[in-house]
């Protein structure tokens, strides 16, 4: 072993001990390069999901059925934009720039949550996204409040509070539809049929197939496995579906007394693979829209750059005088 390798080995042991002792890792602390890269991957993809996730909902702002629903939806979509910004800022503490992250999203090098490649066809989809998609996001993000990287864990606290409001407003909207006219109830059932399986896919591949899980669990980046989180989501959501009087689109779903959990049917992993590899229904449209809007916002970034330079010049003159 070279001196450098010996030193790195010792540093890694101290680092793992800190993780095992539940200490948070902060931006200026030493960390293994693979830990840093893995965090950049997960956190930037999480940020991209929040930003791309604004699109299916934004699609309905102009068509919300009442002023109240429109105000709620506007606030929710703005919150998602805010989450993206906290997460980009937290990821920047790892030494990557916003520009690099955006370029990776736009080139397809970085992924974002598969679910946002499905279209929002009816008003019931909007309530269903809040209820199921935010619901699935919270189940995951509650565990991420205890993730080992300090800035990520702290960002999650506020995000979880806001997602909780999103989930409730979505469910309340579904309660109204499910108890409305025959057409409204049918619209709610149709939305559930289309969003149920993609919501289960949000948790990622089964643990045995998950490329990053083992290392992410050892480093406590992830605190619960993909399958554990998916099961928790199913268990908490089935009673909500029953309360709505809707049907779960899964013939294999049944309560397993022995396990104390619901058993559920097989997920279509071929579909998942197509969607995360750019071949879902809306992948092209989502990225194209992002590019277009990003381009339209170039003047804002330019104005901010000029402003920042002027402030720096002024401060230098002040310091010199
Ligand atoms: N979609 O080895 P694993 C929200 C990829 S926020 C796309 O298991 P990992 C709020 C994975 O990246 C929703 N890709 O990966 C909202 C990897 O590919 P790579 C976002 C997926 O990281 C609501 C490969 O498969 N939440 O919805 C997906 O250990 C409403 C192998 O997988 C987060 O991002 C997927 N579903 O576990 C906004 C939470 N699953 O990178 C607007 C933070 C897996 O090697 C409206 N992230 N892949 O090319 C995580 O907890 C983890 O990253 C997982 C995946 C659990 C998503």
CSV table of C-alpha atoms and ligand atoms in Angstrom, one decimal:
chain,number,residue,atom,x,y,z
A,1,UNK,CA,0.0,0.0,0.0
A,2,UNK,CA,1.3,3.5,-0.8
A,3,UNK,CA,1.3,6.2,1.8
A,4,UNK,CA,-1.6,7.9,0.0
A,5,UNK,CA,-3.6,4.6,0.0
A,6,UNK,CA,-2.9,4.1,3.7
A,7,UNK,CA,-4.0,7.6,4.5
A,8,UNK,CA,-7.2,7.2,2.5
A,9,UNK,CA,-7.9,3.9,4.2
A,10,UNK,CA,-7.6,5.5,7.6
A,11,UNK,CA,-9.8,8.5,6.6
A,12,UNK,CA,-12.4,6.1,5.3
A,13,UNK,CA,-12.5,4.2,8.6
A,14,UNK,CA,-12.9,7.5,10.5
A,15,UNK,CA,-15.6,8.5,8.1
A,16,UNK,CA,-17.5,5.2,8.4
A,17,UNK,CA,-17.3,5.5,12.2
A,18,UNK,CA,-18.8,8.9,12.1
A,19,UNK,CA,-21.7,7.6,10.0
A,20,UNK,CA,-22.2,4.6,12.3
A,21,UNK,CA,-22.3,7.0,15.3
A,22,UNK,CA,-25.1,8.9,13.5
A,23,UNK,CA,-23.0,12.1,13.0
A,24,UNK,CA,-24.0,14.3,10.1
A,25,UNK,CA,-21.4,14.9,7.3
A,26,UNK,CA,-21.1,18.5,6.4
A,27,UNK,CA,-19.8,20.1,3.2
A,28,UNK,CA,-16.3,20.9,4.4
A,29,UNK,CA,-15.7,17.5,6.0
A,30,UNK,CA,-13.5,14.8,4.3
A,31,UNK,CA,-15.7,12.3,2.5
A,32,UNK,CA,-14.9,9.4,0.1
A,33,UNK,CA,-15.1,10.5,-3.6
A,34,UNK,CA,-17.7,7.8,-4.2
A,35,UNK,CA,-19.9,9.1,-1.4
A,36,UNK,CA,-19.7,12.6,-2.9
A,37,UNK,CA,-20.5,11.3,-6.4
A,38,UNK,CA,-23.4,9.1,-5.2
A,39,UNK,CA,-24.9,12.0,-3.3
A,40,UNK,CA,-24.6,14.3,-6.3
A,41,UNK,CA,-26.3,11.7,-8.4
A,42,UNK,CA,-29.2,11.1,-6.0
A,43,UNK,CA,-29.7,14.7,-4.9
A,44,UNK,CA,-29.5,16.3,-8.3
A,45,UNK,CA,-32.0,13.7,-9.7
A,46,UNK,CA,-34.2,14.5,-6.8
A,47,UNK,CA,-34.0,18.2,-7.6
A,48,UNK,CA,-34.7,17.5,-11.3
A,49,UNK,CA,-37.8,15.5,-10.3
A,50,UNK,CA,-39.2,18.4,-8.4
A,51,UNK,CA,-38.7,20.8,-11.3
A,52,UNK,CA,-39.9,18.4,-14.1
A,53,UNK,CA,-42.8,17.4,-11.7
A,54,UNK,CA,-44.1,21.0,-12.1
A,55,UNK,CA,-45.1,20.2,-15.7
A,56,UNK,CA,-47.9,17.7,-15.4
A,57,UNK,CA,-49.6,19.8,-12.8
A,58,UNK,CA,-48.8,23.2,-14.4
A,59,UNK,CA,-50.8,21.8,-17.4
A,60,UNK,CA,-54.0,22.2,-15.3
A,61,UNK,CA,-53.5,25.6,-13.7
A,62,UNK,CA,-55.5,27.4,-16.4
A,63,UNK,CA,-58.2,24.8,-16.3
A,64,UNK,CA,-58.8,24.3,-12.5
A,65,UNK,CA,-62.5,24.0,-11.9
A,66,UNK,CA,-62.8,26.8,-9.2
A,67,UNK,CA,-60.8,29.7,-8.0
A,68,UNK,CA,-60.1,27.8,-4.7
A,69,UNK,CA,-58.7,24.8,-6.6
A,70,UNK,CA,-56.6,27.1,-8.8
A,71,UNK,CA,-55.1,28.9,-5.8
A,72,UNK,CA,-54.2,25.6,-4.1
A,73,UNK,CA,-52.7,24.2,-7.4
A,74,UNK,CA,-50.7,27.4,-8.0
A,75,UNK,CA,-49.3,27.2,-4.4
A,76,UNK,CA,-48.4,23.6,-4.8
A,77,UNK,CA,-46.6,24.0,-8.1
A,78,UNK,CA,-44.6,26.9,-6.6
A,79,UNK,CA,-43.7,24.8,-3.6
A,80,UNK,CA,-42.3,22.1,-6.0
A,81,UNK,CA,-40.2,24.7,-7.7
A,82,UNK,CA,-38.9,25.8,-4.3
A,83,UNK,CA,-38.0,22.2,-3.4
A,84,UNK,CA,-36.0,22.0,-6.6
A,85,UNK,CA,-34.1,25.1,-5.6
A,86,UNK,CA,-33.3,24.0,-2.1
A,87,UNK,CA,-32.1,20.7,-3.5
A,88,UNK,CA,-30.0,22.3,-6.2
A,89,UNK,CA,-28.4,24.5,-3.6
A,90,UNK,CA,-27.8,21.6,-1.2
A,91,UNK,CA,-26.2,19.7,-4.1
A,92,UNK,CA,-24.0,22.7,-5.0
A,93,UNK,CA,-22.3,22.3,-1.6
A,94,UNK,CA,-20.8,19.1,-3.0
A,95,UNK,CA,-18.8,21.0,-5.6
A,96,UNK,CA,-21.0,20.8,-8.7
A,97,UNK,CA,-22.6,23.9,-10.3
A,98,UNK,CA,-26.2,24.5,-11.2
A,99,UNK,CA,-25.2,24.8,-14.9
A,100,UNK,CA,-23.6,21.3,-14.8
A,101,UNK,CA,-26.7,19.8,-13.2
A,102,UNK,CA,-29.0,21.4,-15.7
A,103,UNK,CA,-26.8,20.3,-18.6
A,104,UNK,CA,-26.9,16.7,-17.3
A,105,UNK,CA,-30.7,16.8,-17.1
A,106,UNK,CA,-31.1,18.3,-20.6
A,107,UNK,CA,-28.7,15.8,-22.2
A,108,UNK,CA,-30.4,12.8,-20.6
A,109,UNK,CA,-27.3,12.0,-18.5
A,110,UNK,CA,-29.2,12.6,-15.3
A,111,UNK,CA,-32.6,10.9,-14.6
A,112,UNK,CA,-35.7,12.3,-12.9
A,113,UNK,CA,-38.6,10.4,-11.3
A,114,UNK,CA,-40.2,8.1,-13.9
A,115,UNK,CA,-43.7,9.1,-12.8
A,116,UNK,CA,-43.5,12.5,-14.5
A,117,UNK,CA,-43.3,10.9,-17.9
A,118,UNK,CA,-47.0,10.1,-17.7
A,119,UNK,CA,-49.6,12.6,-19.0
A,120,UNK,CA,-52.1,14.3,-16.8
A,121,UNK,CA,-55.3,13.7,-18.8
A,122,UNK,CA,-58.1,14.8,-16.6
A,123,UNK,CA,-58.8,17.0,-13.5
A,124,UNK,CA,-58.9,13.8,-11.4
A,125,UNK,CA,-55.2,13.3,-12.3
A,126,UNK,CA,-54.3,16.4,-10.4
A,127,UNK,CA,-55.8,15.3,-7.2
A,128,UNK,CA,-54.3,11.8,-7.7
A,129,UNK,CA,-50.8,13.2,-8.3
A,130,UNK,CA,-51.1,15.1,-4.9
A,131,UNK,CA,-52.5,12.1,-3.1
A,132,UNK,CA,-50.4,9.2,-4.6
A,133,UNK,CA,-47.3,10.9,-6.0
A,134,UNK,CA,-46.7,13.3,-3.1
A,135,UNK,CA,-47.8,10.5,-0.8
A,136,UNK,CA,-45.1,8.2,-2.2
A,137,UNK,CA,-42.6,11.0,-2.1
A,138,UNK,CA,-43.3,11.7,1.6
A,139,UNK,CA,-42.9,8.0,2.6
A,140,UNK,CA,-39.4,8.1,1.0
A,141,UNK,CA,-38.5,11.6,2.2
A,142,UNK,CA,-39.5,11.1,5.8
A,143,UNK,CA,-36.7,8.5,6.0
A,144,UNK,CA,-34.4,11.0,4.1
A,145,UNK,CA,-34.7,13.5,6.9
A,146,UNK,CA,-32.2,11.2,8.7
A,147,UNK,CA,-29.9,10.9,5.7
A,148,UNK,CA,-26.2,11.2,6.6
A,149,UNK,CA,-25.4,14.4,4.6
A,150,UNK,CA,-26.4,17.4,6.7
A,151,UNK,CA,-27.6,19.9,4.0
A,152,UNK,CA,-29.8,17.1,2.4
A,153,UNK,CA,-31.3,16.1,5.7
A,154,UNK,CA,-32.1,19.7,6.6
A,155,UNK,CA,-33.7,20.4,3.2
A,156,UNK,CA,-35.9,17.4,3.7
A,157,UNK,CA,-37.5,18.7,6.9
A,158,UNK,CA,-39.3,21.6,5.2
A,159,UNK,CA,-39.9,19.7,2.0
A,160,UNK,CA,-41.8,17.0,4.0
A,161,UNK,CA,-44.0,19.5,5.7
A,162,UNK,CA,-45.0,21.0,2.4
A,163,UNK,CA,-45.5,17.6,0.7
A,164,UNK,CA,-47.8,16.7,3.6
A,165,UNK,CA,-50.0,19.6,2.7
A,166,UNK,CA,-49.9,18.5,-1.0
A,167,UNK,CA,-50.9,15.0,-0.2
A,168,UNK,CA,-53.9,16.1,1.9
A,169,UNK,CA,-55.2,18.6,-0.7
A,170,UNK,CA,-54.9,15.8,-3.3
A,171,UNK,CA,-56.8,13.3,-1.2
A,172,UNK,CA,-59.5,15.9,-0.3
A,173,UNK,CA,-60.0,16.6,-4.0
A,174,UNK,CA,-60.4,12.8,-4.6
A,175,UNK,CA,-62.9,12.6,-1.7
A,176,UNK,CA,-65.0,15.2,-3.5
A,177,UNK,CA,-64.8,13.4,-6.8
A,178,UNK,CA,-65.4,10.0,-5.4
A,179,UNK,CA,-68.6,11.2,-3.6
A,180,UNK,CA,-69.8,13.3,-6.6
A,181,UNK,CA,-71.7,12.4,-9.8
A,182,UNK,CA,-71.3,9.0,-11.5
A,183,UNK,CA,-69.1,10.6,-14.1
A,184,UNK,CA,-66.9,12.2,-11.4
A,185,UNK,CA,-66.5,8.9,-9.6
A,186,UNK,CA,-65.6,7.2,-12.8
A,187,UNK,CA,-63.0,9.9,-13.5
A,188,UNK,CA,-61.4,9.3,-10.1
A,189,UNK,CA,-61.3,5.5,-10.7
A,190,UNK,CA,-59.7,6.0,-14.1
A,191,UNK,CA,-57.1,8.3,-12.6
A,192,UNK,CA,-56.3,5.7,-9.9
A,193,UNK,CA,-56.1,3.0,-12.6
A,194,UNK,CA,-53.5,4.9,-14.5
A,195,UNK,CA,-51.4,6.3,-11.6
A,196,UNK,CA,-51.3,3.3,-9.2
A,197,UNK,CA,-48.6,1.2,-10.8
A,198,UNK,CA,-46.3,4.2,-11.8
A,199,UNK,CA,-46.6,5.3,-8.1
A,200,UNK,CA,-45.2,1.9,-7.0
A,201,UNK,CA,-42.4,2.3,-9.5
A,202,UNK,CA,-41.3,5.5,-7.9
A,203,UNK,CA,-39.5,3.6,-5.2
A,204,UNK,CA,-37.1,2.1,-7.7
A,205,UNK,CA,-36.2,-1.5,-8.6
A,206,UNK,CA,-36.5,-4.4,-6.1
A,207,UNK,CA,-33.7,-4.4,-3.5
A,208,UNK,CA,-31.9,-7.3,-5.2
A,209,UNK,CA,-31.8,-5.3,-8.5
A,210,UNK,CA,-30.9,-1.9,-7.0
A,211,UNK,CA,-27.4,-1.0,-8.1
A,212,UNK,CA,-26.8,1.7,-5.5
A,213,UNK,CA,-28.7,0.5,-2.5
A,214,UNK,CA,-26.1,-1.5,-0.6
A,215,UNK,CA,-23.5,1.3,-0.6
A,216,UNK,CA,-26.1,4.0,0.0
A,217,UNK,CA,-27.5,2.0,3.0
A,218,UNK,CA,-24.0,1.5,4.5
A,219,UNK,CA,-23.3,5.2,4.2
A,220,UNK,CA,-26.8,6.0,5.5
A,221,UNK,CA,-27.6,8.1,2.5
A,222,UNK,CA,-30.7,5.8,2.2
A,223,UNK,CA,-32.2,4.8,5.5
A,224,UNK,CA,-34.8,2.4,4.2
A,225,UNK,CA,-34.7,0.1,1.2
A,226,UNK,CA,-36.8,0.5,-2.0
A,227,UNK,CA,-39.0,-2.5,-1.1
A,228,UNK,CA,-39.5,-1.5,2.5
A,229,UNK,CA,-40.6,2.0,1.4
A,230,UNK,CA,-42.9,0.6,-1.3
A,231,UNK,CA,-44.5,-1.8,1.2
A,232,UNK,CA,-45.1,1.1,3.7
A,233,UNK,CA,-46.8,3.1,0.9
A,234,UNK,CA,-49.1,0.3,-0.1
A,235,UNK,CA,-50.0,-0.5,3.5
A,236,UNK,CA,-50.9,3.1,4.2
A,237,UNK,CA,-52.7,3.8,0.9
A,238,UNK,CA,-55.1,0.8,0.6
A,239,UNK,CA,-57.4,1.9,3.5
A,240,UNK,CA,-57.5,5.4,1.9
A,241,UNK,CA,-58.7,3.8,-1.4
A,242,UNK,CA,-61.3,1.8,0.5
A,243,UNK,CA,-62.6,4.9,2.2
A,244,UNK,CA,-63.0,6.5,-1.3
A,245,UNK,CA,-65.0,3.4,-2.4
A,246,UNK,CA,-62.6,2.9,-5.3
A,247,UNK,CA,-61.1,-0.4,-6.6
A,248,UNK,CA,-57.4,-1.1,-6.4
A,249,UNK,CA,-56.3,-2.0,-10.0
A,250,UNK,CA,-54.6,-5.1,-8.8
A,251,UNK,CA,-56.3,-8.6,-8.7
A,252,UNK,CA,-53.5,-10.0,-6.6
A,253,UNK,CA,-53.8,-7.5,-3.8
A,254,UNK,CA,-54.7,-9.1,-0.4
A,255,UNK,CA,-54.0,-8.7,3.3
A,256,UNK,CA,-51.3,-11.2,4.5
A,257,UNK,CA,-52.1,-11.9,8.1
A,258,UNK,CA,-48.8,-13.6,8.7
A,259,UNK,CA,-46.6,-10.8,7.4
A,260,UNK,CA,-48.9,-8.1,8.7
A,261,UNK,CA,-48.7,-6.4,5.3
A,262,UNK,CA,-50.6,-6.3,2.0
A,263,UNK,CA,-49.3,-8.7,-0.7
A,264,UNK,CA,-49.5,-7.1,-4.2
A,265,UNK,CA,-49.1,-8.1,-7.8
A,266,UNK,CA,-46.0,-8.0,-10.0
A,267,UNK,CA,-44.7,-4.6,-11.2
A,268,UNK,CA,-44.1,-4.2,-14.9
A,269,UNK,CA,-40.3,-3.7,-14.8
A,270,UNK,CA,-40.1,-3.5,-18.6
A,271,UNK,CA,-42.3,-0.5,-18.6
A,272,UNK,CA,-40.2,1.0,-15.8
A,273,UNK,CA,-37.0,0.4,-17.8
A,274,UNK,CA,-38.5,2.0,-20.9
A,275,UNK,CA,-39.6,5.1,-19.0
A,276,UNK,CA,-36.4,5.7,-17.2
A,277,UNK,CA,-34.4,5.2,-20.4
A,278,UNK,CA,-36.2,8.0,-22.3
A,279,UNK,CA,-39.0,6.0,-23.9
A,280,UNK,CA,-42.0,6.9,-21.8
A,281,UNK,CA,-45.0,8.7,-23.1
A,282,UNK,CA,-43.8,12.2,-22.2
A,283,UNK,CA,-40.0,12.0,-21.8
A,284,UNK,CA,-39.3,14.0,-25.0
A,285,UNK,CA,-42.0,16.6,-24.3
A,286,UNK,CA,-40.8,17.2,-20.7
A,287,UNK,CA,-37.1,17.7,-21.6
A,288,UNK,CA,-38.0,19.9,-24.7
A,289,UNK,CA,-40.2,22.1,-22.5
A,290,UNK,CA,-37.5,22.4,-19.9
A,291,UNK,CA,-35.0,23.5,-22.6
A,292,UNK,CA,-37.4,26.0,-24.1
A,293,UNK,CA,-38.2,27.6,-20.8
A,294,UNK,CA,-34.6,27.6,-19.7
A,295,UNK,CA,-33.7,29.4,-22.8
A,296,UNK,CA,-36.4,31.9,-22.3
A,297,UNK,CA,-35.0,32.6,-18.8
A,298,UNK,CA,-31.5,33.3,-20.1
A,299,UNK,CA,-32.0,37.1,-19.6
A,300,UNK,CA,-32.8,36.6,-15.9
A,301,UNK,CA,-29.5,34.7,-15.4
A,302,UNK,CA,-27.6,37.4,-17.3
A,303,UNK,CA,-29.2,40.2,-15.3
A,304,UNK,CA,-28.2,38.3,-12.0
A,305,UNK,CA,-24.6,37.9,-13.3
A,306,UNK,CA,-24.3,41.6,-14.1
A,307,UNK,CA,-25.8,42.5,-10.7
A,308,UNK,CA,-23.4,40.2,-8.9
A,309,UNK,CA,-20.4,41.6,-10.7
A,310,UNK,CA,-21.5,45.2,-9.9
A,311,UNK,CA,-21.9,44.4,-6.2
A,312,UNK,CA,-18.5,42.7,-6.1
A,313,UNK,CA,-16.9,45.8,-7.9
A,314,UNK,CA,-18.6,48.1,-5.4
A,315,UNK,CA,-17.3,46.1,-2.4
A,316,UNK,CA,-13.8,46.0,-3.8
A,317,UNK,CA,-13.8,49.8,-4.2
A,318,UNK,CA,-15.2,50.2,-0.6
A,319,UNK,CA,-12.4,47.9,0.8
A,320,UNK,CA,-9.7,49.7,-1.1
A,321,UNK,CA,-10.8,53.2,0.1
B,1,LIG,N1,-37.4,7.1,-11.6
B,1,LIG,O1,-30.0,1.6,-7.5
B,1,LIG,P1,-31.3,2.3,-7.5
B,1,LIG,C1,-41.6,14.2,-5.9
B,1,LIG,C2,-32.9,4.8,-11.3
B,1,LIG,S1,-40.0,13.9,-5.6
B,1,LIG,C3,-36.3,7.3,-12.3
B,1,LIG,O2,-32.4,1.7,-6.7
B,1,LIG,P2,-31.2,4.7,-5.9
B,1,LIG,C4,-42.2,15.5,-5.5
B,1,LIG,C5,-31.8,5.3,-10.3
B,1,LIG,O3,-31.6,6.7,-10.4
B,1,LIG,C6,-39.7,12.3,-6.4
B,1,LIG,N2,-35.2,6.6,-12.1
B,1,LIG,O4,-31.2,3.9,-7.3
B,1,LIG,C7,-43.2,15.9,-6.4
B,1,LIG,C8,-30.6,4.5,-10.8
B,1,LIG,O5,-30.1,5.1,-12.1
B,1,LIG,P3,-28.7,5.9,-12.2
B,1,LIG,C9,-38.3,12.0,-6.5
B,1,LIG,C10,-35.2,5.7,-11.1
B,1,LIG,O6,-30.8,6.1,-6.2
B,1,LIG,C11,-44.5,15.4,-6.3
B,1,LIG,C12,-31.2,3.2,-11.3
B,1,LIG,O7,-32.6,3.4,-11.5
B,1,LIG,N3,-37.8,11.6,-5.2
B,1,LIG,O8,-42.2,13.3,-6.5
B,1,LIG,C13,-36.3,5.5,-10.3
B,1,LIG,O9,-30.4,3.9,-4.8
B,1,LIG,C14,-45.5,15.9,-7.2
B,1,LIG,C15,-31.0,2.1,-10.2
B,1,LIG,O10,-31.9,2.3,-9.0
B,1,LIG,C16,-36.5,11.3,-5.0
B,1,LIG,O11,-35.7,11.4,-5.9
B,1,LIG,C17,-37.4,6.2,-10.6
B,1,LIG,N4,-38.6,6.1,-9.9
B,1,LIG,O12,-32.7,4.6,-5.4
B,1,LIG,C18,-42.9,16.9,-7.3
B,1,LIG,C19,-36.1,10.8,-3.7
B,1,LIG,N5,-35.9,4.6,-9.4
B,1,LIG,O13,-28.8,7.1,-11.2
B,1,LIG,C20,-43.9,17.4,-8.2
B,1,LIG,C21,-34.6,10.6,-3.6
B,1,LIG,C22,-34.7,4.2,-9.6
B,1,LIG,O14,-27.7,4.9,-11.7
B,1,LIG,C23,-45.2,16.8,-8.1
B,1,LIG,N6,-34.1,9.5,-4.3
B,1,LIG,N7,-34.2,4.9,-10.6
B,1,LIG,O15,-28.6,6.3,-13.6
B,1,LIG,C24,-34.1,8.3,-3.8
B,1,LIG,O16,-34.6,8.0,-2.7
B,1,LIG,C25,-33.5,7.2,-4.7
B,1,LIG,O17,-32.7,7.8,-5.6
B,1,LIG,C26,-34.5,6.2,-5.3
B,1,LIG,C27,-33.7,5.2,-6.2
B,1,LIG,C28,-35.3,5.4,-4.3
B,1,LIG,C29,-35.5,7.0,-6.2
